[in-house]
Amino acid sequence: MEQGDNDAPVVFLHQIHRRYRQGEDTLTILDNAQLALWAGQSVALVAPSGTGKSTLLHIAGLLEQPDEGEVYIGGAATSGLSDAERTRIRRTEIGFVYQSHRLLPEFSALENVMMPQMIRGLPRKETIQRSKEILAYLGLGDRVAHRPAELSGGEQQRVAIARAVANAPRVLFADEPTGNLDPHTADYVFKALMQLVRATQVAMLIATHNMDLAARMDRRVSLADGQVIELD
Ligand code: ADP
Ligand code: MG
């Protein structure tokens, strides 16, 4: 799997090891973890706090390097890439949603969604139109001019989702995206994520503690002793 390959998983984590030094001790978080994510498939990562869910998402999303192992994106190995090349892949192929929206407070919803497209170098006019379309698709057509502080928690999180998919990534990682939301709003935000998977065939991995939401996804995995295990 040297070159990009359409039959390959969108993301493949191969024998990933991750350790943190904790004073004198070494904390092994991921110990030969393996996981394949496929286009159009939603996967729930359900495991207790501190087991390494965020670590796994950060490594898969090229935000952090493993100590050993390889991350393949679209069948292509990423460990030998330059920082600039990793950044390019992160911007174009990968979307990330966090528990807190992390929107830029001084910019409107529209500008927040435009930002990753502008950074990528797309023409301004095109990014405005595309951002409006995505926001409308997520039910925010009448909120484009609002700043984050003028939006509800669920609206903020839907803007964050719009921003994450603005560059049409092949994979979307969400780290407890509904963790701060009340059950009704969580359900609405979750539906928006699932709708995107079906409409765009993006691969999606959501770390969540919500078993009801996990049950509605295509597949469930967990972490045990640093390894990814399939549930069900
Ligand atoms: P989860 O998301 O499942 O709660 P994390 O991936 O955030 O788990 O963390 C897994 C473990 O690794 C935790 O015990 C955490 O304290 C530890 N850890 C995470 N990041 C670091 C770091 N940069 N340095 C040291 N320990 C870390
Ligand atoms: Mg976490």
PDB file of C-alpha atoms and ligand atoms in Angstrom:
ATOM      1  CA  MET A   1       0.000   0.000   0.000  1.00  0.00           C
ATOM      2  CA  GLU A   2       2.550   2.594  -1.095  1.00  0.00           C
ATOM      3  CA  GLN A   3       0.416   4.746  -3.359  1.00  0.00           C
ATOM      4  CA  GLY A   4      -3.158   5.920  -2.786  1.00  0.00           C
ATOM      5  CA  ASP A   5      -5.576   3.085  -3.464  1.00  0.00           C
ATOM      6  CA  ASN A   6      -9.356   3.362  -3.807  1.00  0.00           C
ATOM      7  CA  ASP A   7     -10.009  -0.126  -2.424  1.00  0.00           C
ATOM      8  CA  ALA A   8      -7.969   0.591   0.688  1.00  0.00           C
ATOM      9  CA  PRO A   9      -9.585   1.716   3.925  1.00  0.00           C
ATOM     10  CA  VAL A  10      -9.812   5.497   4.205  1.00  0.00           C
ATOM     11  CA  VAL A  11      -7.725   5.224   7.368  1.00  0.00           C
ATOM     12  CA  PHE A  12      -5.702   2.247   8.513  1.00  0.00           C
ATOM     13  CA  LEU A  13      -3.878   2.237  11.838  1.00  0.00           C
ATOM     14  CA  HIS A  14      -1.212  -0.471  11.717  1.00  0.00           C
ATOM     15  CA  GLN A  15       0.402  -1.730  14.934  1.00  0.00           C
ATOM     16  CA  ILE A  16       0.263   1.632  16.671  1.00  0.00           C
ATOM     17  CA  HIS A  17       2.193   2.094  19.892  1.00  0.00           C
ATOM     18  CA  ARG A  18       2.019   5.219  22.037  1.00  0.00           C
ATOM     19  CA  ARG A  19       3.692   5.727  25.394  1.00  0.00           C
ATOM     20  CA  TYR A  20       3.911   8.746  27.639  1.00  0.00           C
ATOM     21  CA  ARG A  21       6.674   9.315  30.158  1.00  0.00           C
ATOM     22  CA  GLN A  22       5.226  10.010  33.584  1.00  0.00           C
ATOM     23  CA  GLY A  23       8.165  10.937  35.826  1.00  0.00           C
ATOM     24  CA  GLU A  24      10.085   7.688  36.279  1.00  0.00           C
ATOM     25  CA  ASP A  25       7.365   5.561  34.724  1.00  0.00           C
ATOM     26  CA  THR A  26       6.323   4.908  31.175  1.00  0.00           C
ATOM     27  CA  LEU A  27       2.600   4.884  30.579  1.00  0.00           C
ATOM     28  CA  THR A  28       1.645   2.630  27.656  1.00  0.00           C
ATOM     29  CA  ILE A  29      -1.573   3.968  26.167  1.00  0.00           C
ATOM     30  CA  LEU A  30      -1.707   2.249  22.782  1.00  0.00           C
ATOM     31  CA  ASP A  31      -0.084  -1.157  22.516  1.00  0.00           C
ATOM     32  CA  ASN A  32      -0.254  -2.582  18.997  1.00  0.00           C
ATOM     33  CA  ALA A  33      -3.579  -0.910  18.203  1.00  0.00           C
ATOM     34  CA  GLN A  34      -5.070  -1.696  14.804  1.00  0.00           C
ATOM     35  CA  LEU A  35      -8.130  -0.150  13.142  1.00  0.00           C
ATOM     36  CA  ALA A  36      -9.520   0.250   9.632  1.00  0.00           C
ATOM     37  CA  LEU A  37     -12.086   2.933   8.786  1.00  0.00           C
ATOM     38  CA  TRP A  38     -14.104   2.646   5.587  1.00  0.00           C
ATOM     39  CA  ALA A  39     -15.856   5.201   3.398  1.00  0.00           C
ATOM     40  CA  GLY A  40     -19.474   5.758   4.355  1.00  0.00           C
ATOM     41  CA  GLN A  41     -19.154   3.875   7.648  1.00  0.00           C
ATOM     42  CA  SER A  42     -19.788   5.421  11.067  1.00  0.00           C
ATOM     43  CA  VAL A  43     -17.813   3.893  13.926  1.00  0.00           C
ATOM     44  CA  ALA A  44     -18.325   4.548  17.634  1.00  0.00           C
ATOM     45  CA  LEU A  45     -15.282   4.414  19.911  1.00  0.00           C
ATOM     46  CA  VAL A  46     -16.679   3.646  23.343  1.00  0.00           C
ATOM     47  CA  ALA A  47     -14.256   3.237  26.228  1.00  0.00           C
ATOM     48  CA  PRO A  48     -13.795   4.627  29.756  1.00  0.00           C
ATOM     49  CA  SER A  49     -12.019   7.938  30.346  1.00  0.00           C
ATOM     50  CA  GLY A  50      -8.243   7.734  30.283  1.00  0.00           C
ATOM     51  CA  THR A  51      -8.057   4.655  28.049  1.00  0.00           C
ATOM     52  CA  GLY A  52      -6.648   6.548  25.075  1.00  0.00           C
ATOM     53  CA  LYS A  53      -9.589   7.551  22.876  1.00  0.00           C
ATOM     54  CA  SER A  54      -8.330  11.090  22.285  1.00  0.00           C
ATOM     55  CA  THR A  55      -4.797   9.787  21.762  1.00  0.00           C
ATOM     56  CA  LEU A  56      -6.051   7.366  19.097  1.00  0.00           C
ATOM     57  CA  LEU A  57      -8.050  10.094  17.334  1.00  0.00           C
ATOM     58  CA  HIS A  58      -5.091  12.493  17.393  1.00  0.00           C
ATOM     59  CA  ILE A  59      -2.751   9.883  15.922  1.00  0.00           C
ATOM     60  CA  ALA A  60      -5.280   8.852  13.259  1.00  0.00           C
ATOM     61  CA  GLY A  61      -5.873  12.536  12.473  1.00  0.00           C
ATOM     62  CA  LEU A  62      -2.114  13.182  12.050  1.00  0.00           C
ATOM     63  CA  LEU A  63      -2.137  15.617  14.978  1.00  0.00           C
ATOM     64  CA  GLU A  64       0.268  13.426  16.927  1.00  0.00           C
ATOM     65  CA  GLN A  65       2.897  10.865  15.889  1.00  0.00           C
ATOM     66  CA  PRO A  66       2.884   7.310  17.251  1.00  0.00           C
ATOM     67  CA  ASP A  67       6.055   5.908  18.820  1.00  0.00           C
ATOM     68  CA  GLU A  68       5.765   2.887  16.536  1.00  0.00           C
ATOM     69  CA  GLY A  69       3.399   1.837  13.788  1.00  0.00           C
ATOM     70  CA  GLU A  70       2.035   3.399  10.648  1.00  0.00           C
ATOM     71  CA  VAL A  71      -0.989   5.528   9.815  1.00  0.00           C
ATOM     72  CA  TYR A  72      -2.225   4.998   6.257  1.00  0.00           C
ATOM     73  CA  ILE A  73      -4.559   7.589   4.737  1.00  0.00           C
ATOM     74  CA  GLY A  74      -6.243   6.379   1.555  1.00  0.00           C
ATOM     75  CA  GLY A  75      -3.723   3.523   1.419  1.00  0.00           C
ATOM     76  CA  ALA A  76      -0.681   5.795   1.595  1.00  0.00           C
ATOM     77  CA  ALA A  77       1.767   5.649   4.518  1.00  0.00           C
ATOM     78  CA  THR A  78       2.188   8.956   6.356  1.00  0.00           C
ATOM     79  CA  SER A  79       5.160   8.414   8.714  1.00  0.00           C
ATOM     80  CA  GLY A  80       7.772   9.452   6.171  1.00  0.00           C
ATOM     81  CA  LEU A  81       6.020  12.677   5.180  1.00  0.00           C
ATOM     82  CA  SER A  82       7.303  16.156   5.906  1.00  0.00           C
ATOM     83  CA  ASP A  83       5.400  18.378   8.338  1.00  0.00           C
ATOM     84  CA  ALA A  84       4.151  20.424   5.388  1.00  0.00           C
ATOM     85  CA  GLU A  85       2.794  17.326   3.657  1.00  0.00           C
ATOM     86  CA  ARG A  86       1.108  16.082   6.857  1.00  0.00           C
ATOM     87  CA  THR A  87      -0.468  19.509   7.280  1.00  0.00           C
ATOM     88  CA  ARG A  88      -1.724  19.426   3.701  1.00  0.00           C
ATOM     89  CA  ILE A  89      -3.362  16.019   4.253  1.00  0.00           C
ATOM     90  CA  ARG A  90      -4.879  17.226   7.530  1.00  0.00           C
ATOM     91  CA  ARG A  91      -6.405  20.222   5.777  1.00  0.00           C
ATOM     92  CA  THR A  92      -7.788  18.412   2.761  1.00  0.00           C
ATOM     93  CA  GLU A  93      -8.549  14.822   3.823  1.00  0.00           C
ATOM     94  CA  ILE A  94      -9.333  15.050   7.541  1.00  0.00           C
ATOM     95  CA  GLY A  95     -12.021  16.834   9.546  1.00  0.00           C
ATOM     96  CA  PHE A  96     -12.000  17.174  13.333  1.00  0.00           C
ATOM     97  CA  VAL A  97     -14.795  18.024  15.776  1.00  0.00           C
ATOM     98  CA  TYR A  98     -14.086  18.458  19.491  1.00  0.00           C
ATOM     99  CA  GLN A  99     -16.217  18.385  22.625  1.00  0.00           C
ATOM    100  CA  SER A 100     -16.088  22.185  22.800  1.00  0.00           C
ATOM    101  CA  HIS A 101     -16.731  23.876  19.470  1.00  0.00           C
ATOM    102  CA  ARG A 102     -13.407  25.776  19.297  1.00  0.00           C
ATOM    103  CA  LEU A 103     -14.888  28.314  16.898  1.00  0.00           C
ATOM    104  CA  LEU A 104     -13.134  31.669  16.561  1.00  0.00           C
ATOM    105  CA  PRO A 105     -15.261  34.004  18.742  1.00  0.00           C
ATOM    106  CA  GLU A 106     -14.704  37.215  16.772  1.00  0.00           C
ATOM    107  CA  PHE A 107     -15.849  35.706  13.475  1.00  0.00           C
ATOM    108  CA  SER A 108     -19.334  34.851  12.206  1.00  0.00           C
ATOM    109  CA  ALA A 109     -20.541  31.301  11.614  1.00  0.00           C
ATOM    110  CA  LEU A 110     -20.022  31.875   7.883  1.00  0.00           C
ATOM    111  CA  GLU A 111     -16.460  33.146   8.349  1.00  0.00           C
ATOM    112  CA  ASN A 112     -15.604  30.242  10.643  1.00  0.00           C
ATOM    113  CA  VAL A 113     -16.686  27.789   7.940  1.00  0.00           C
ATOM    114  CA  MET A 114     -14.909  29.787   5.226  1.00  0.00           C
ATOM    115  CA  MET A 115     -11.609  29.794   7.107  1.00  0.00           C
ATOM    116  CA  PRO A 116     -10.281  26.298   6.256  1.00  0.00           C
ATOM    117  CA  GLN A 117     -11.219  26.792   2.614  1.00  0.00           C
ATOM    118  CA  MET A 118      -9.478  30.179   2.466  1.00  0.00           C
ATOM    119  CA  ILE A 119      -6.363  28.679   4.093  1.00  0.00           C
ATOM    120  CA  ARG A 120      -6.436  26.019   1.397  1.00  0.00           C
ATOM    121  CA  GLY A 121      -6.432  28.786  -1.189  1.00  0.00           C
ATOM    122  CA  LEU A 122      -9.919  28.492  -2.670  1.00  0.00           C
ATOM    123  CA  PRO A 123     -11.357  31.689  -4.197  1.00  0.00           C
ATOM    124  CA  ARG A 124     -13.306  33.825  -1.700  1.00  0.00           C
ATOM    125  CA  LYS A 125     -16.509  33.875  -3.750  1.00  0.00           C
ATOM    126  CA  GLU A 126     -16.531  30.102  -3.994  1.00  0.00           C
ATOM    127  CA  THR A 127     -15.911  29.648  -0.263  1.00  0.00           C
ATOM    128  CA  ILE A 128     -18.799  31.994   0.601  1.00  0.00           C
ATOM    129  CA  GLN A 129     -21.215  30.042  -1.561  1.00  0.00           C
ATOM    130  CA  ARG A 130     -19.995  26.665  -0.402  1.00  0.00           C
ATOM    131  CA  SER A 131     -20.058  27.688   3.269  1.00  0.00           C
ATOM    132  CA  LYS A 132     -23.612  28.985   2.981  1.00  0.00           C
ATOM    133  CA  GLU A 133     -24.671  25.710   1.375  1.00  0.00           C
ATOM    134  CA  ILE A 134     -23.112  23.596   4.121  1.00  0.00           C
ATOM    135  CA  LEU A 135     -24.582  25.768   6.885  1.00  0.00           C
ATOM    136  CA  ALA A 136     -28.019  25.594   5.243  1.00  0.00           C
ATOM    137  CA  TYR A 137     -27.663  21.829   4.912  1.00  0.00           C
ATOM    138  CA  LEU A 138     -27.067  21.639   8.672  1.00  0.00           C
ATOM    139  CA  GLY A 139     -30.139  23.776   9.378  1.00  0.00           C
ATOM    140  CA  LEU A 140     -28.231  27.000  10.014  1.00  0.00           C
ATOM    141  CA  GLY A 141     -29.220  28.977   6.920  1.00  0.00           C
ATOM    142  CA  ASP A 142     -30.582  31.822   9.055  1.00  0.00           C
ATOM    143  CA  ARG A 143     -27.595  31.878  11.432  1.00  0.00           C
ATOM    144  CA  VAL A 144     -24.718  32.587   9.029  1.00  0.00           C
ATOM    145  CA  ALA A 145     -24.057  36.113  10.360  1.00  0.00           C
ATOM    146  CA  HIS A 146     -24.174  35.103  14.036  1.00  0.00           C
ATOM    147  CA  ARG A 147     -21.021  34.960  16.101  1.00  0.00           C
ATOM    148  CA  PRO A 148     -20.490  31.840  18.240  1.00  0.00           C
ATOM    149  CA  ALA A 149     -21.626  33.631  21.437  1.00  0.00           C
ATOM    150  CA  GLU A 150     -24.947  34.405  19.729  1.00  0.00           C
ATOM    151  CA  LEU A 151     -25.619  30.721  19.012  1.00  0.00           C
ATOM    152  CA  SER A 152     -26.945  27.911  21.214  1.00  0.00           C
ATOM    153  CA  GLY A 153     -24.671  25.004  22.165  1.00  0.00           C
ATOM    154  CA  GLY A 154     -26.177  22.750  19.515  1.00  0.00           C
ATOM    155  CA  GLU A 155     -25.888  25.473  16.865  1.00  0.00           C
ATOM    156  CA  GLN A 156     -22.252  26.114  17.787  1.00  0.00           C
ATOM    157  CA  GLN A 157     -21.507  22.426  17.447  1.00  0.00           C
ATOM    158  CA  ARG A 158     -23.248  22.245  14.052  1.00  0.00           C
ATOM    159  CA  VAL A 159     -21.117  25.192  12.856  1.00  0.00           C
ATOM    160  CA  ALA A 160     -18.046  23.292  14.078  1.00  0.00           C
ATOM    161  CA  ILE A 161     -19.220  20.276  12.058  1.00  0.00           C
ATOM    162  CA  ALA A 162     -19.765  22.490   8.994  1.00  0.00           C
ATOM    163  CA  ARG A 163     -16.228  23.819   9.399  1.00  0.00           C
ATOM    164  CA  ALA A 164     -14.842  20.286   9.744  1.00  0.00           C
ATOM    165  CA  VAL A 165     -16.417  19.136   6.469  1.00  0.00           C
ATOM    166  CA  ALA A 166     -15.868  22.392   4.552  1.00  0.00           C
ATOM    167  CA  ASN A 167     -12.976  20.928   2.569  1.00  0.00           C
ATOM    168  CA  ALA A 168     -14.870  17.682   1.858  1.00  0.00           C
ATOM    169  CA  PRO A 169     -12.593  15.438   3.939  1.00  0.00           C
ATOM    170  CA  ARG A 170     -12.452  11.682   3.457  1.00  0.00           C
ATOM    171  CA  VAL A 171     -12.605  11.077   7.191  1.00  0.00           C
ATOM    172  CA  LEU A 172     -14.252  12.895  10.075  1.00  0.00           C
ATOM    173  CA  PHE A 173     -13.052  12.413  13.652  1.00  0.00           C
ATOM    174  CA  ALA A 174     -15.265  13.614  16.474  1.00  0.00           C
ATOM    175  CA  ASP A 175     -14.013  13.543  20.078  1.00  0.00           C
ATOM    176  CA  GLU A 176     -17.072  13.380  22.362  1.00  0.00           C
ATOM    177  CA  PRO A 177     -18.888  15.894  20.131  1.00  0.00           C
ATOM    178  CA  THR A 178     -22.137  15.744  22.092  1.00  0.00           C
ATOM    179  CA  GLY A 179     -20.546  15.545  25.550  1.00  0.00           C
ATOM    180  CA  ASN A 180     -21.510  19.118  26.475  1.00  0.00           C
ATOM    181  CA  LEU A 181     -25.040  18.984  25.094  1.00  0.00           C
ATOM    182  CA  ASP A 182     -28.398  18.125  26.645  1.00  0.00           C
ATOM    183  CA  PRO A 183     -29.924  14.847  25.340  1.00  0.00           C
ATOM    184  CA  HIS A 184     -32.304  16.496  22.878  1.00  0.00           C
ATOM    185  CA  THR A 185     -29.594  18.723  21.366  1.00  0.00           C
ATOM    186  CA  ALA A 186     -27.114  15.835  21.368  1.00  0.00           C
ATOM    187  CA  ASP A 187     -29.588  13.816  19.327  1.00  0.00           C
ATOM    188  CA  TYR A 188     -29.970  16.639  16.802  1.00  0.00           C
ATOM    189  CA  VAL A 189     -26.204  17.099  16.423  1.00  0.00           C
ATOM    190  CA  PHE A 190     -25.713  13.340  16.132  1.00  0.00           C
ATOM    191  CA  LYS A 191     -28.327  13.167  13.356  1.00  0.00           C
ATOM    192  CA  ALA A 192     -26.449  15.896  11.495  1.00  0.00           C
ATOM    193  CA  LEU A 193     -23.254  13.827  11.662  1.00  0.00           C
ATOM    194  CA  MET A 194     -24.994  10.659  10.465  1.00  0.00           C
ATOM    195  CA  GLN A 195     -26.705  12.583   7.654  1.00  0.00           C
ATOM    196  CA  LEU A 196     -23.268  13.759   6.476  1.00  0.00           C
ATOM    197  CA  VAL A 197     -21.907  10.210   6.441  1.00  0.00           C
ATOM    198  CA  ARG A 198     -24.779   9.030   4.270  1.00  0.00           C
ATOM    199  CA  ALA A 199     -24.727  12.053   1.956  1.00  0.00           C
ATOM    200  CA  THR A 200     -20.960  12.340   1.435  1.00  0.00           C
ATOM    201  CA  GLN A 201     -19.688   8.802   2.153  1.00  0.00           C
ATOM    202  CA  VAL A 202     -17.151  10.269   4.574  1.00  0.00           C
ATOM    203  CA  ALA A 203     -15.685   7.758   7.051  1.00  0.00           C
ATOM    204  CA  MET A 204     -16.500   8.746  10.624  1.00  0.00           C
ATOM    205  CA  LEU A 205     -15.050   7.805  14.009  1.00  0.00           C
ATOM    206  CA  ILE A 206     -16.806   9.244  17.053  1.00  0.00           C
ATOM    207  CA  ALA A 207     -15.455   8.869  20.575  1.00  0.00           C
ATOM    208  CA  THR A 208     -18.502   8.890  22.824  1.00  0.00           C
ATOM    209  CA  HIS A 209     -19.791   7.766  26.207  1.00  0.00           C
ATOM    210  CA  ASN A 210     -23.340   7.782  24.895  1.00  0.00           C
ATOM    211  CA  MET A 211     -24.368   4.137  24.390  1.00  0.00           C
ATOM    212  CA  ASP A 212     -27.672   5.114  22.772  1.00  0.00           C
ATOM    213  CA  LEU A 213     -25.869   7.033  20.041  1.00  0.00           C
ATOM    214  CA  ALA A 214     -23.239   4.299  19.673  1.00  0.00           C
ATOM    215  CA  ALA A 215     -26.013   1.754  19.136  1.00  0.00           C
ATOM    216  CA  ARG A 216     -27.272   3.762  16.154  1.00  0.00           C
ATOM    217  CA  MET A 217     -23.913   3.734  14.370  1.00  0.00           C
ATOM    218  CA  ASP A 218     -22.689   1.161  11.848  1.00  0.00           C
ATOM    219  CA  ARG A 219     -20.016  -0.322  14.094  1.00  0.00           C
ATOM    220  CA  ARG A 220     -18.724  -0.127  17.659  1.00  0.00           C
ATOM    221  CA  VAL A 221     -15.164  -0.519  18.889  1.00  0.00           C
ATOM    222  CA  SER A 222     -13.501  -0.089  22.255  1.00  0.00           C
ATOM    223  CA  LEU A 223     -10.016   0.098  23.756  1.00  0.00           C
ATOM    224  CA  ALA A 224      -8.717  -2.570  26.108  1.00  0.00           C
ATOM    225  CA  ASP A 225      -5.108  -2.848  27.239  1.00  0.00           C
ATOM    226  CA  GLY A 226      -4.072  -0.458  24.505  1.00  0.00           C
ATOM    227  CA  GLN A 227      -5.694  -2.434  21.699  1.00  0.00           C
ATOM    228  CA  VAL A 228      -8.780  -1.743  19.610  1.00  0.00           C
ATOM    229  CA  ILE A 229     -11.434  -4.413  20.064  1.00  0.00           C
ATOM    230  CA  GLU A 230     -14.641  -4.847  18.079  1.00  0.00           C
ATOM    231  CA  LEU A 231     -17.842  -4.803  20.140  1.00  0.00           C
ATOM    232  CA  ASP A 232     -21.013  -6.852  19.410  1.00  0.00           C
TER     233      ASP A 232
HETATM  234  P1  ADP B   1      -9.412   9.393  26.801  1.00  0.00           P
HETATM  235  O1  ADP B   1      -9.623  10.318  25.657  1.00  0.00           O
HETATM  236  O2  ADP B   1      -9.903   7.989  26.545  1.00  0.00           O
HETATM  237  O3  ADP B   1      -9.985   9.909  28.073  1.00  0.00           O
HETATM  238  P2  ADP B   1      -6.622  10.146  26.506  1.00  0.00           P
HETATM  239  O4  ADP B   1      -6.209   9.652  25.170  1.00  0.00           O
HETATM  240  O5  ADP B   1      -6.916  11.589  26.638  1.00  0.00           O
HETATM  241  O6  ADP B   1      -7.845   9.241  27.040  1.00  0.00           O
HETATM  242  O7  ADP B   1      -5.496   9.799  27.571  1.00  0.00           O
HETATM  243  C1  ADP B   1      -5.081   8.471  27.832  1.00  0.00           C
HETATM  244  C2  ADP B   1      -4.068   8.486  28.933  1.00  0.00           C
HETATM  245  O8  ADP B   1      -2.857   9.099  28.484  1.00  0.00           O
HETATM  246  C3  ADP B   1      -4.488   9.258  30.162  1.00  0.00           C
HETATM  247  O9  ADP B   1      -4.084   8.527  31.293  1.00  0.00           O
HETATM  248  C4  ADP B   1      -3.741  10.555  30.056  1.00  0.00           C
HETATM  249  O10 ADP B   1      -3.460  11.071  31.324  1.00  0.00           O
HETATM  250  C5  ADP B   1      -2.496  10.146  29.315  1.00  0.00           C
HETATM  251  N1  ADP B   1      -1.969  11.236  28.483  1.00  0.00           N
HETATM  252  C6  ADP B   1      -2.596  11.793  27.438  1.00  0.00           C
HETATM  253  N2  ADP B   1      -1.837  12.732  26.848  1.00  0.00           N
HETATM  254  C7  ADP B   1      -0.685  12.777  27.565  1.00  0.00           C
HETATM  255  C8  ADP B   1       0.529  13.544  27.482  1.00  0.00           C
HETATM  256  N3  ADP B   1       0.702  14.456  26.507  1.00  0.00           N
HETATM  257  N4  ADP B   1       1.496  13.299  28.393  1.00  0.00           N
HETATM  258  C9  ADP B   1       1.326  12.366  29.360  1.00  0.00           C
HETATM  259  N5  ADP B   1       0.230  11.607  29.479  1.00  0.00           N
HETATM  260  C10 ADP B   1      -0.767  11.810  28.609  1.00  0.00           C
HETATM  261 MG    MG B   2     -10.595  12.117  25.497  1.00  0.00          MG
END
